[in-house]
Coordinates of C-alpha atoms and ligand atoms in Angstrom, one line a residue:
Chain A
M25 CA 144.8 -237.1 -74.9
T26 CA 143.3 -239.9 -76.9
S27 CA 144.9 -242.4 -74.5
E28 CA 143.3 -240.6 -71.5
L29 CA 139.9 -241.0 -73.3
D30 CA 140.6 -244.7 -74.0
R31 CA 141.6 -245.4 -70.4
T32 CA 138.4 -243.6 -69.2
L33 CA 136.3 -245.6 -71.7
N34 CA 137.8 -248.9 -70.6
R35 CA 137.2 -248.3 -67.0
I36 CA 133.6 -247.3 -67.7
L37 CA 133.1 -250.4 -69.9
E38 CA 134.6 -252.6 -67.1
W39 CA 132.2 -251.1 -64.6
I40 CA 129.1 -251.6 -66.7
R41 CA 130.1 -255.1 -67.6
E42 CA 130.7 -256.0 -64.0
E43 CA 128.0 -254.1 -62.1
A44 CA 125.1 -253.4 -64.4
A45 CA 124.8 -255.8 -67.4
S46 CA 124.1 -259.5 -67.3
P47 CA 127.2 -261.5 -68.5
E48 CA 125.6 -262.6 -71.8
I49 CA 125.2 -259.0 -73.0
V50 CA 128.0 -257.6 -75.1
I51 CA 128.8 -254.0 -74.1
E52 CA 130.9 -251.9 -76.5
A53 CA 131.7 -248.3 -76.7
D54 CA 128.7 -247.7 -79.0
T55 CA 126.2 -249.9 -77.3
N56 CA 123.0 -248.0 -76.6
L57 CA 122.5 -248.1 -72.9
L58 CA 119.1 -246.5 -72.9
A59 CA 117.2 -248.6 -75.4
G60 CA 117.2 -252.0 -73.6
E61 CA 117.0 -252.7 -69.9
L62 CA 120.7 -252.2 -69.5
L63 CA 120.8 -249.3 -67.1
D64 CA 117.7 -248.2 -65.1
S65 CA 117.6 -244.9 -63.1
M66 CA 119.3 -246.7 -60.2
G67 CA 122.0 -248.0 -62.5
F68 CA 122.7 -244.4 -63.6
I69 CA 122.9 -243.2 -60.0
Q70 CA 125.5 -245.8 -59.2
L71 CA 127.4 -245.2 -62.4
I72 CA 127.6 -241.5 -61.6
S73 CA 128.9 -242.4 -58.1
F74 CA 131.5 -244.6 -59.7
I75 CA 132.6 -241.9 -62.1
E76 CA 132.9 -239.3 -59.4
D77 CA 135.1 -241.5 -57.2
E78 CA 137.2 -243.0 -60.1
F79 CA 137.9 -239.8 -62.1
D80 CA 137.4 -237.2 -59.4
V81 CA 135.0 -235.1 -61.4
C82 CA 131.6 -233.6 -60.6
L83 CA 128.9 -234.2 -63.2
D84 CA 126.4 -231.7 -61.9
S85 CA 125.5 -230.2 -65.3
G86 CA 124.2 -232.6 -67.8
L87 CA 123.2 -235.3 -65.3
L88 CA 119.6 -235.4 -66.3
I89 CA 120.2 -235.2 -70.1
P90 CA 119.8 -238.7 -71.4
A91 CA 121.8 -238.0 -74.6
N92 CA 125.0 -237.7 -72.5
F93 CA 124.5 -241.3 -71.3
E94 CA 123.4 -242.9 -74.5
T95 CA 126.6 -245.0 -75.0
P96 CA 129.7 -245.7 -72.9
G97 CA 131.7 -243.7 -75.5
R98 CA 129.6 -240.6 -74.8
I99 CA 129.9 -241.0 -71.1
A100 CA 133.7 -241.2 -71.4
G101 CA 133.6 -238.0 -73.5
L102 CA 131.5 -236.3 -70.8
V103 CA 133.9 -237.3 -68.1
R104 CA 137.0 -236.1 -70.0
R105 CA 135.3 -232.7 -70.7
H106 CA 134.5 -232.3 -67.1
A107 CA 138.0 -233.3 -66.0
A108 CA 139.5 -230.8 -68.5
A109 CA 137.3 -228.0 -67.1
G110 CA 138.4 -229.0 -63.6
N111 CA 142.1 -228.9 -64.6
E112 CA 141.7 -225.4 -65.9
G113 CA 140.6 -224.4 -62.4
G114 CA 137.0 -223.6 -63.6
V115 CA 135.2 -226.3 -61.6
P116 CA 136.0 -227.1 -58.0
S117 CA 135.8 -230.8 -57.3
Chain B
M257 CA 115.2 -248.1 -25.5
I258 CA 115.3 -245.6 -28.3
P259 CA 118.9 -244.3 -28.5
R260 CA 119.7 -240.6 -28.4
N261 CA 121.8 -240.6 -31.6
C262 CA 122.1 -242.5 -34.8
D263 CA 123.5 -242.1 -38.3
V264 CA 120.1 -242.2 -40.0
A265 CA 116.6 -241.7 -38.5
V266 CA 113.7 -243.0 -40.6
I267 CA 110.2 -241.6 -39.9
G268 CA 107.6 -244.3 -40.8
G269 CA 107.8 -248.0 -41.6
G270 CA 105.7 -248.5 -44.8
P271 CA 107.5 -250.0 -47.8
A272 CA 109.5 -246.8 -48.4
G273 CA 110.8 -246.4 -44.9
S274 CA 111.5 -250.1 -44.3
S275 CA 113.4 -250.4 -47.6
A276 CA 115.6 -247.4 -47.0
A277 CA 116.3 -248.5 -43.4
A278 CA 117.2 -252.0 -44.7
L279 CA 119.5 -250.7 -47.4
L280 CA 121.3 -248.3 -45.1
A281 CA 121.7 -250.8 -42.4
Q282 CA 123.1 -253.3 -45.0
Q283 CA 125.7 -250.5 -45.9
G284 CA 126.8 -250.6 -42.2
H285 CA 125.1 -247.4 -41.0
D286 CA 123.4 -247.2 -37.6
V287 CA 119.7 -246.8 -38.5
V288 CA 116.7 -246.1 -36.2
L289 CA 113.2 -246.4 -37.6
L290 CA 110.2 -244.9 -35.7
E291 CA 106.7 -246.1 -36.7
K292 CA 103.5 -244.6 -35.3
A293 CA 101.4 -247.8 -35.8
R294 CA 102.0 -251.4 -34.8
H295 CA 102.2 -253.8 -37.7
P296 CA 100.2 -255.4 -39.2
R297 CA 98.4 -252.1 -39.8
N298 CA 95.9 -251.1 -42.5
V299 CA 96.9 -249.1 -45.6
V300 CA 95.4 -248.7 -49.1
G301 CA 97.3 -249.7 -52.3
E302 CA 97.1 -253.4 -53.1
S303 CA 97.9 -253.7 -56.8
V304 CA 101.7 -254.0 -57.4
I305 CA 103.1 -253.8 -60.9
P306 CA 106.1 -256.0 -62.0
H307 CA 108.5 -253.1 -62.0
F308 CA 108.6 -253.8 -58.3
W309 CA 110.9 -256.8 -58.6
R310 CA 113.9 -254.8 -59.8
Y311 CA 113.9 -252.8 -56.6
A312 CA 112.9 -255.8 -54.4
D313 CA 116.1 -257.6 -55.7
R314 CA 118.3 -254.6 -54.7
I315 CA 116.6 -254.4 -51.3
G316 CA 117.0 -258.1 -50.7
I317 CA 113.3 -258.8 -50.0
T318 CA 112.4 -260.9 -53.1
E319 CA 112.6 -264.2 -51.3
A320 CA 110.4 -263.1 -48.4
I321 CA 107.8 -261.7 -50.7
L322 CA 107.8 -264.8 -52.9
G323 CA 107.6 -267.0 -49.9
E324 CA 104.3 -265.4 -48.9
K325 CA 102.7 -266.5 -52.1
F326 CA 100.6 -263.4 -52.7
L327 CA 98.2 -263.6 -55.7
S328 CA 99.9 -263.1 -59.1
K329 CA 98.1 -260.8 -61.5
S330 CA 98.4 -260.9 -65.3
G331 CA 97.8 -257.2 -66.1
G332 CA 94.9 -254.7 -66.2
T333 CA 91.5 -254.5 -67.7
V334 CA 89.8 -251.2 -68.1
A335 CA 86.2 -250.4 -69.0
W336 CA 86.2 -246.7 -69.8
D337 CA 83.3 -244.8 -71.4
G338 CA 81.9 -248.1 -72.9
H339 CA 85.2 -249.4 -74.2
V340 CA 86.8 -252.5 -72.6
R341 CA 90.5 -252.8 -73.1
Q342 CA 93.1 -255.1 -71.7
M343 CA 96.9 -255.3 -71.3
S344 CA 99.1 -258.1 -70.1
F345 CA 102.5 -257.5 -68.6
R346 CA 103.8 -260.6 -70.5
D347 CA 103.5 -258.6 -73.7
F348 CA 106.1 -256.1 -72.4
G349 CA 108.8 -258.6 -71.7
F350 CA 108.1 -259.0 -68.0
T351 CA 109.1 -262.5 -66.9
R352 CA 107.8 -261.9 -63.3
S353 CA 104.2 -261.2 -62.6
G354 CA 102.4 -258.3 -60.9
M355 CA 100.7 -259.0 -57.6
H356 CA 97.6 -258.3 -55.5
V357 CA 98.8 -258.0 -51.9
E358 CA 97.2 -257.6 -48.5
R359 CA 99.1 -254.5 -47.5
D360 CA 99.1 -255.2 -43.8
R361 CA 101.0 -258.4 -44.4
F362 CA 103.1 -257.0 -47.3
D363 CA 104.3 -254.0 -45.2
Q364 CA 105.0 -256.3 -42.2
L365 CA 107.4 -258.3 -44.3
F366 CA 109.2 -255.1 -45.2
L367 CA 109.4 -254.0 -41.6
N368 CA 110.7 -257.4 -40.6
H369 CA 113.3 -257.1 -43.3
A370 CA 114.5 -253.8 -42.0
R371 CA 114.9 -255.4 -38.6
N372 CA 116.7 -258.4 -40.0
S373 CA 119.0 -256.1 -41.9
G374 CA 120.1 -254.5 -38.6
A375 CA 118.0 -251.4 -38.4
R376 CA 116.6 -250.7 -34.9
V377 CA 112.8 -250.5 -35.3
F378 CA 110.5 -249.0 -32.7
E379 CA 106.7 -249.2 -33.2
E380 CA 103.9 -247.1 -31.7
V381 CA 106.2 -244.1 -31.6
V382 CA 105.0 -240.8 -33.1
V383 CA 107.5 -238.4 -34.5
D384 CA 106.6 -234.7 -34.2
S385 CA 108.0 -231.8 -36.3
P386 CA 111.8 -231.7 -36.3
T387 CA 113.3 -229.1 -34.0
R388 CA 116.4 -228.9 -36.1
L389 CA 117.2 -229.8 -39.7
D390 CA 120.5 -228.6 -41.3
E391 CA 123.7 -229.7 -43.0
S392 CA 124.8 -231.6 -39.9
G393 CA 121.5 -233.5 -39.4
G394 CA 118.3 -233.3 -37.5
D395 CA 116.6 -233.6 -34.1
L396 CA 113.3 -235.5 -34.0
P397 CA 111.1 -235.2 -31.0
Y398 CA 109.0 -238.3 -30.4
R399 CA 106.3 -239.7 -28.1
S400 CA 105.7 -243.3 -27.3
L401 CA 102.1 -244.4 -27.5
L402 CA 102.9 -247.4 -25.3
D403 CA 104.0 -245.7 -22.2
G404 CA 103.6 -242.0 -22.9
T405 CA 107.3 -241.2 -22.6
S406 CA 108.9 -238.7 -24.9
G407 CA 112.3 -237.9 -26.1
S408 CA 114.4 -236.6 -28.9
L409 CA 116.5 -238.5 -31.5
S410 CA 119.5 -236.8 -33.2
A411 CA 120.6 -238.1 -36.5
R412 CA 123.2 -237.2 -39.1
Y413 CA 120.4 -237.7 -41.7
V414 CA 116.7 -237.8 -41.5
I415 CA 114.6 -239.8 -44.0
D416 CA 110.9 -238.9 -44.0
A417 CA 108.9 -241.9 -45.1
S418 CA 105.7 -240.9 -43.2
G419 CA 103.4 -241.4 -46.2
Q420 CA 100.5 -239.1 -46.6
A421 CA 101.4 -237.4 -43.3
S422 CA 104.5 -236.1 -45.0
C423 CA 105.8 -234.8 -41.6
I424 CA 108.7 -232.7 -42.8
A425 CA 107.0 -231.0 -45.8
R426 CA 104.0 -230.4 -43.7
A427 CA 106.0 -228.8 -40.8
R428 CA 107.5 -226.5 -43.4
S429 CA 104.2 -225.8 -45.1
Q430 CA 105.6 -227.3 -48.3
R431 CA 102.9 -229.9 -48.8
Q432 CA 100.8 -228.5 -51.6
I433 CA 97.5 -230.1 -52.7
D434 CA 97.4 -230.6 -56.5
P435 CA 94.3 -228.6 -57.8
D436 CA 93.9 -231.0 -60.8
F437 CA 93.5 -234.0 -58.6
R438 CA 90.9 -233.3 -55.9
F439 CA 89.3 -236.6 -55.2
T440 CA 87.9 -238.7 -52.3
S441 CA 88.5 -242.4 -52.3
I442 CA 86.2 -244.8 -50.5
W443 CA 87.0 -248.5 -50.4
G444 CA 86.0 -251.7 -48.6
Y445 CA 86.2 -255.5 -48.8
F446 CA 83.9 -258.3 -50.1
N447 CA 84.0 -262.1 -49.7
G448 CA 83.0 -264.3 -52.6
G449 CA 81.9 -263.0 -56.0
Q450 CA 83.6 -263.0 -59.4
Y451 CA 86.7 -261.5 -61.1
V452 CA 88.0 -260.5 -64.5
A453 CA 90.8 -262.6 -66.1
E454 CA 92.6 -262.7 -69.4
G455 CA 90.5 -262.4 -72.5
G456 CA 87.8 -260.7 -70.5
Q457 CA 86.7 -264.0 -69.0
I458 CA 84.8 -263.9 -65.7
H459 CA 85.6 -266.4 -63.0
P460 CA 84.4 -267.2 -59.5
V461 CA 86.9 -266.2 -56.8
E462 CA 87.4 -269.9 -56.1
D463 CA 89.5 -270.0 -59.4
L464 CA 92.0 -267.4 -58.3
R465 CA 94.9 -269.7 -57.7
Q466 CA 94.4 -271.5 -61.1
V467 CA 93.6 -268.4 -63.3
W468 CA 95.4 -265.2 -62.5
P469 CA 93.2 -262.1 -62.1
S470 CA 93.6 -258.9 -64.0
T471 CA 93.2 -255.6 -62.0
F472 CA 89.8 -254.2 -63.1
V473 CA 89.1 -250.5 -63.4
S474 CA 86.0 -248.9 -64.7
S475 CA 85.0 -245.2 -65.2
I476 CA 82.4 -243.4 -63.2
G477 CA 81.0 -240.2 -64.8
R478 CA 83.5 -237.8 -66.3
T479 CA 86.5 -238.2 -64.0
G480 CA 85.6 -240.8 -61.4
W481 CA 86.5 -244.5 -61.5
S482 CA 86.4 -247.7 -59.5
W483 CA 88.9 -250.5 -58.8
H484 CA 88.3 -254.2 -58.2
I485 CA 91.3 -256.1 -56.8
P486 CA 90.8 -259.7 -55.8
L487 CA 93.1 -260.7 -52.8
R488 CA 93.7 -264.2 -51.3
S489 CA 90.6 -264.2 -49.1
S490 CA 88.6 -261.1 -50.0
T491 CA 88.3 -258.5 -52.8
S492 CA 89.2 -254.9 -52.4
V493 CA 86.7 -252.6 -54.1
G494 CA 87.3 -248.8 -54.2
L495 CA 85.7 -245.7 -55.7
V496 CA 87.5 -242.6 -56.6
L497 CA 85.2 -239.6 -57.0
P498 CA 85.6 -235.9 -57.4
L499 CA 85.5 -234.2 -54.0
E500 CA 82.9 -231.7 -55.2
S501 CA 80.5 -234.4 -56.4
L502 CA 80.4 -236.1 -53.0
K503 CA 79.9 -232.7 -51.4
D504 CA 77.1 -231.9 -53.8
M505 CA 75.4 -235.2 -53.0
G506 CA 75.9 -234.5 -49.3
V507 CA 77.8 -237.8 -48.7
Q508 CA 79.8 -237.6 -45.5
G509 CA 80.4 -239.2 -42.2
Q510 CA 77.8 -241.9 -41.4
Q511 CA 76.3 -241.9 -44.9
M512 CA 79.5 -242.8 -46.5
E513 CA 79.2 -246.6 -46.0
K514 CA 75.6 -246.6 -47.2
F515 CA 76.6 -244.6 -50.3
F516 CA 79.6 -246.9 -51.0
L517 CA 77.4 -250.1 -50.8
E518 CA 74.7 -248.5 -53.0
Q519 CA 77.4 -247.7 -55.6
C520 CA 78.9 -251.2 -55.5
R521 CA 75.4 -252.7 -56.0
S522 CA 74.5 -250.4 -58.9
L523 CA 77.6 -249.5 -61.0
P524 CA 77.5 -251.3 -64.3
Y525 CA 80.4 -253.8 -64.0
L526 CA 80.9 -253.9 -60.3
K527 CA 77.3 -254.9 -59.5
N528 CA 77.8 -258.1 -61.6
L529 CA 81.2 -258.9 -60.2
L530 CA 79.8 -258.5 -56.7
R531 CA 76.4 -260.1 -57.2
Q532 CA 77.2 -263.2 -55.1
A533 CA 79.7 -261.3 -52.8
D534 CA 79.2 -260.3 -49.2
Y535 CA 80.5 -257.0 -47.8
V536 CA 82.8 -257.4 -44.8
P537 CA 81.0 -255.3 -42.2
G538 CA 82.9 -252.3 -41.0
S539 CA 85.7 -252.7 -43.6
M540 CA 85.0 -249.3 -45.4
R541 CA 87.7 -246.6 -45.2
A542 CA 88.0 -243.3 -46.9
I543 CA 90.7 -240.8 -47.8
R544 CA 90.5 -237.3 -49.4
D545 CA 92.9 -234.9 -51.0
Y546 CA 95.7 -237.4 -51.2
S547 CA 97.3 -235.7 -54.3
F548 CA 100.0 -233.3 -53.3
R549 CA 103.5 -232.2 -54.2
V550 CA 106.3 -230.9 -52.1
D551 CA 108.7 -228.0 -52.9
S552 CA 111.8 -230.1 -52.7
A553 CA 112.2 -233.8 -51.9
A554 CA 115.6 -233.3 -50.4
G555 CA 117.6 -230.6 -48.6
P556 CA 120.2 -230.1 -45.9
G557 CA 119.9 -233.1 -43.6
Y558 CA 116.9 -234.8 -45.1
F559 CA 115.4 -236.9 -47.9
L560 CA 111.7 -237.4 -48.4
I561 CA 110.8 -240.8 -49.9
G562 CA 107.6 -242.7 -50.9
D563 CA 104.4 -240.8 -50.5
A564 CA 106.0 -238.4 -48.1
G565 CA 107.8 -236.9 -51.1
G566 CA 104.5 -236.4 -53.0
F567 CA 101.7 -238.6 -54.4
I568 CA 99.6 -238.1 -57.5
D569 CA 97.0 -240.6 -58.4
P570 CA 96.4 -244.3 -57.8
I571 CA 95.0 -245.1 -61.3
F572 CA 98.1 -246.8 -62.6
S573 CA 99.3 -248.5 -59.4
L574 CA 102.6 -246.7 -59.3
G575 CA 102.6 -245.9 -55.6
V576 CA 104.4 -248.9 -54.2
V577 CA 106.9 -249.0 -57.0
L578 CA 107.7 -245.3 -56.6
A579 CA 108.1 -245.9 -52.8
V580 CA 110.7 -248.6 -53.3
F581 CA 112.4 -246.8 -56.1
S582 CA 112.8 -243.5 -54.1
A583 CA 113.9 -245.5 -51.1
T584 CA 116.6 -247.2 -53.1
A585 CA 117.8 -243.9 -54.7
A586 CA 117.7 -242.0 -51.4
A587 CA 119.5 -244.8 -49.4
W588 CA 122.3 -244.8 -52.0
L589 CA 122.5 -241.0 -52.0
V590 CA 122.6 -240.7 -48.2
G591 CA 125.5 -243.2 -48.3
R592 CA 127.1 -240.9 -50.8
C593 CA 126.5 -237.8 -48.6
F594 CA 128.4 -239.6 -45.8
K595 CA 131.2 -240.4 -48.1
R596 CA 131.4 -237.1 -49.9
P597 CA 130.0 -234.4 -47.6
D598 CA 131.4 -231.8 -50.0
R599 CA 129.0 -233.1 -52.7
A600 CA 125.9 -233.4 -50.4
S601 CA 124.1 -230.4 -51.8
S602 CA 124.5 -231.7 -55.4
Y603 CA 123.1 -235.1 -54.4
Q604 CA 120.1 -233.5 -52.8
A605 CA 119.5 -231.3 -55.8
F606 CA 119.8 -234.3 -58.1
Y607 CA 117.3 -236.3 -56.0
S608 CA 114.8 -233.5 -55.8
E609 CA 114.9 -233.0 -59.5
L610 CA 114.6 -236.7 -60.3
T611 CA 111.7 -237.1 -57.9
A612 CA 109.9 -234.1 -59.3
R613 CA 110.3 -235.4 -62.9
R614 CA 109.1 -238.8 -62.0
L615 CA 106.0 -237.4 -60.3
N616 CA 105.4 -235.1 -63.3
L617 CA 105.5 -238.1 -65.6
A618 CA 103.1 -240.0 -63.4
R619 CA 100.9 -236.9 -63.3
A620 CA 100.9 -236.6 -67.1
L621 CA 99.8 -240.2 -67.4
A622 CA 97.0 -239.7 -64.9
L623 CA 95.6 -236.2 -65.6
P624 CA 91.8 -236.5 -65.6
L625 CA 91.1 -233.7 -68.0
P626 CA 93.0 -232.7 -71.2
S627 CA 93.1 -229.0 -70.4
A628 CA 95.1 -229.2 -67.1
E629 CA 98.6 -227.8 -66.9
M630 CA 101.3 -230.3 -67.5
G631 CA 104.7 -228.8 -66.7
N632 CA 107.8 -228.8 -68.8
L633 CA 107.3 -231.2 -71.7
D634 CA 111.0 -231.4 -72.7
E635 CA 111.9 -232.5 -69.2
L636 CA 109.3 -235.2 -69.3
R637 CA 110.5 -236.4 -72.7
D638 CA 114.0 -236.5 -71.4
L639 CA 112.9 -238.7 -68.5
M640 CA 111.0 -241.0 -71.0
H641 CA 114.3 -241.6 -72.7
F642 CA 115.7 -243.1 -69.5
H643 CA 113.2 -245.9 -69.9
S644 CA 113.6 -248.9 -72.2
N645 CA 111.6 -249.0 -75.4
E646 CA 109.3 -251.6 -73.9
E647 CA 108.7 -249.5 -70.8
Q648 CA 107.9 -246.5 -73.0
E649 CA 105.4 -248.6 -74.9
L650 CA 103.9 -249.7 -71.6
F651 CA 103.4 -246.0 -70.7
Q652 CA 101.6 -245.4 -73.9
V653 CA 99.4 -248.4 -73.5
V654 CA 98.3 -247.5 -70.0
S655 CA 97.6 -244.0 -71.2
L656 CA 95.4 -245.4 -74.0
L657 CA 93.4 -247.8 -71.7
T658 CA 91.6 -244.8 -70.1
N659 CA 90.6 -241.8 -72.0
R660 CA 93.2 -239.9 -70.0
S661 CA 95.7 -240.4 -72.8
S662 CA 95.6 -237.1 -74.7
N663 CA 98.0 -235.4 -72.4
F664 CA 100.4 -238.2 -72.4
Q665 CA 100.3 -238.5 -76.2
E666 CA 101.7 -235.0 -76.3
I667 CA 104.8 -236.1 -74.5
A668 CA 105.0 -239.5 -76.3
G669 CA 104.8 -237.7 -79.6
C670 CA 108.5 -237.3 -79.5
A671 CA 109.4 -240.7 -78.2
T672 CA 109.2 -244.0 -80.1
V673 CA 105.7 -244.8 -81.2
P674 CA 105.5 -248.6 -81.9
D675 CA 103.5 -249.8 -84.9
S676 CA 101.3 -252.1 -83.0
L677 CA 100.6 -251.4 -79.4
H678 CA 100.0 -254.4 -77.1
C679 CA 96.6 -253.4 -76.0
T680 CA 93.5 -255.5 -76.8
E681 CA 90.1 -254.1 -77.4
I682 CA 87.6 -256.6 -76.0
D683 CA 84.0 -256.4 -77.2
K684 CA 82.6 -257.2 -73.8
L685 CA 83.3 -259.1 -70.7
H686 CA 82.5 -262.8 -70.9
W687 CA 80.2 -263.6 -68.0
A688 CA 80.3 -267.2 -66.9
Ligands
LIG148 C1 93.0 -244.5 -52.9 C2 94.4 -245.0 -53.1 C3 94.6 -246.2 -53.8 C4 95.9 -246.7 -54.0 N1 96.1 -247.8 -54.7 C5 97.4 -248.2 -55.0 C6 97.6 -249.4 -55.7 O1 96.7 -250.1 -56.1 N2 98.9 -249.8 -55.9 C7 100.0 -249.0 -55.5 O2 101.2 -249.4 -55.8 N3 99.8 -247.9 -54.8 C8 98.5 -247.5 -54.5 N4 98.3 -246.4 -53.8 C9 99.5 -245.7 -53.3 C10 100.1 -246.4 -52.1 O3 99.1 -246.5 -51.0 C11 101.3 -245.6 -51.5 O4 102.0 -245.0 -52.6 C12 102.2 -246.4 -50.6 O5 101.5 -246.9 -49.5 C13 103.4 -245.5 -50.1 O6 104.2 -246.2 -49.2 P1 105.0 -245.4 -48.1 O7 105.9 -246.3 -47.5 O8 105.5 -244.1 -48.7 O9 103.9 -244.9 -47.1 P2 102.9 -245.7 -46.2 O10 102.7 -247.1 -46.6 O11 101.7 -244.8 -46.0 O12 103.6 -245.7 -44.8 C14 103.8 -244.6 -44.0 C15 104.0 -245.0 -42.5 O13 104.4 -243.9 -41.8 C16 103.8 -243.9 -40.5 N5 103.7 -242.6 -39.9 C17 103.0 -241.5 -40.4 N6 103.2 -240.5 -39.6 C18 104.1 -240.8 -38.7 C19 104.7 -240.1 -37.6 N7 104.4 -238.8 -37.3 N8 105.6 -240.8 -36.8 C20 106.0 -242.1 -37.1 N9 105.4 -242.8 -38.1 C21 104.5 -242.2 -38.9 C22 102.4 -244.5 -40.8 O14 101.9 -245.1 -39.7 C23 102.8 -245.5 -41.9 O15 103.0 -246.8 -41.4 C24 97.0 -245.9 -53.5 C25 96.8 -244.7 -52.8 C26 95.5 -244.2 -52.6 C27 95.3 -243.0 -51.9

């Protein structure tokens, strides 16, 4: 399971580094995305789209709760929780 | 010839409609935009804050706007109940300036950009209430003002960007006037005169290119206020007054222009700024009850963007920025709806919620009286956290500039409160 989480985190980090942040900014698992100008509302909308396509999950609940998006690490956790719920057949995707 | 079908139909070609049309056409969708007027056309709202550039970059219109060389502005100066306070965008990490724009020209650049991006644009075409709006799209009846012909356009998605007209919400009786913001605004244009710059320095308009202006706002009575926005060749001056007070004074129709000029010549700061200025005859306009909200900014087959999705109050110049933000978000989400139709209702719900919260935040900043109802504080605090620390500080400062801050402080109470706010108290304006 840890490796799933790592893989998710790496893909999210890659996306943020490529699409959202300027090259000189270092993005790690615990970088606070909300404090600086890293991700604005549009950045979040695009990140959510990326996550849906990439991991085949629906993030309906918790989308507008900033704490869920504070760091790449937290986002990866959110994605894995949703994916797990989906696998149990609870949430249709 | 207006086609019968398209992927996306956009009602209205202000900054919101033109931006959404440009973005969706750039994504490769077949977009038709119908606009009632012929550009350049008049519209109010000339002060643009630097948040604009973030969306301009995404829309791809930055170069065209810069090329026009609109006047840059440094920030805002507010004379409220005897206090004069000033803020500069520079202090909040903005590297690009705000602007004072002639909206007829500004909006024309946007419409041209929609065309150049591949949207099919038809001017002098009025859209009437949709005859159908559901999961599979909408049908829009229209009339051409050029030749009187009429027809109907079918689209897989409808974006309503009709501004204050708010076609779709109105047709569904979902356009609700905000009872805490019942104002009339009267504005007009002046040639010559003086303006306010950094440090409260007053300059003649001839200096505008050398010394950037600061948007100047001053209070009138308990809840009214005025704006003074120098443009390249004239100055926009406006009054915002409670609907009731104008009614009580019997100001309407023909008397409005006379009343407007009397105010401009007698209000404490305005009268000095306008002493050597000449009114441009016939330039006065008015609008009333422009503050409204809609039940839901998106639903099966449609998204409402810009003013069409609700408008609160012009005091902090958020209108144009919210127009380009909502256009960018809606264009992206319409693209997602095409790609993932199974998720369309979630995207619509998400957009409605986001729009409602943004408007509530703007509303909390602008509420004229402390007692008025503010909505869900926790939701507003959540939204604050989606903004950078500098932006949160900017919110606090603008709320302090006017005495409209008490409501907002209640929300900010939970967010970061910086030690020293970048807001200067100036003893007085320095007349030349
Ligand atoms: C008094 C006042 C002062 C303001 N000052 C500022 C300011 O300083 N800074 C700021 O940023 N904002 C300001 N605003 C807000 C700003 O004017 C708006 O937020 C902005 O213009 C919204 O852009 P839009 O594209 O949504 O709508 P608009 O620019 O209004 O465009 C809507 C378009 O739709 C067209 N249309 C309408 N009905 C139809 C129809 N049935 N069929 C086809 N086309 C149609 C119209 O002709 C128009 O071109 C102010 C507002 C008011 C009321």
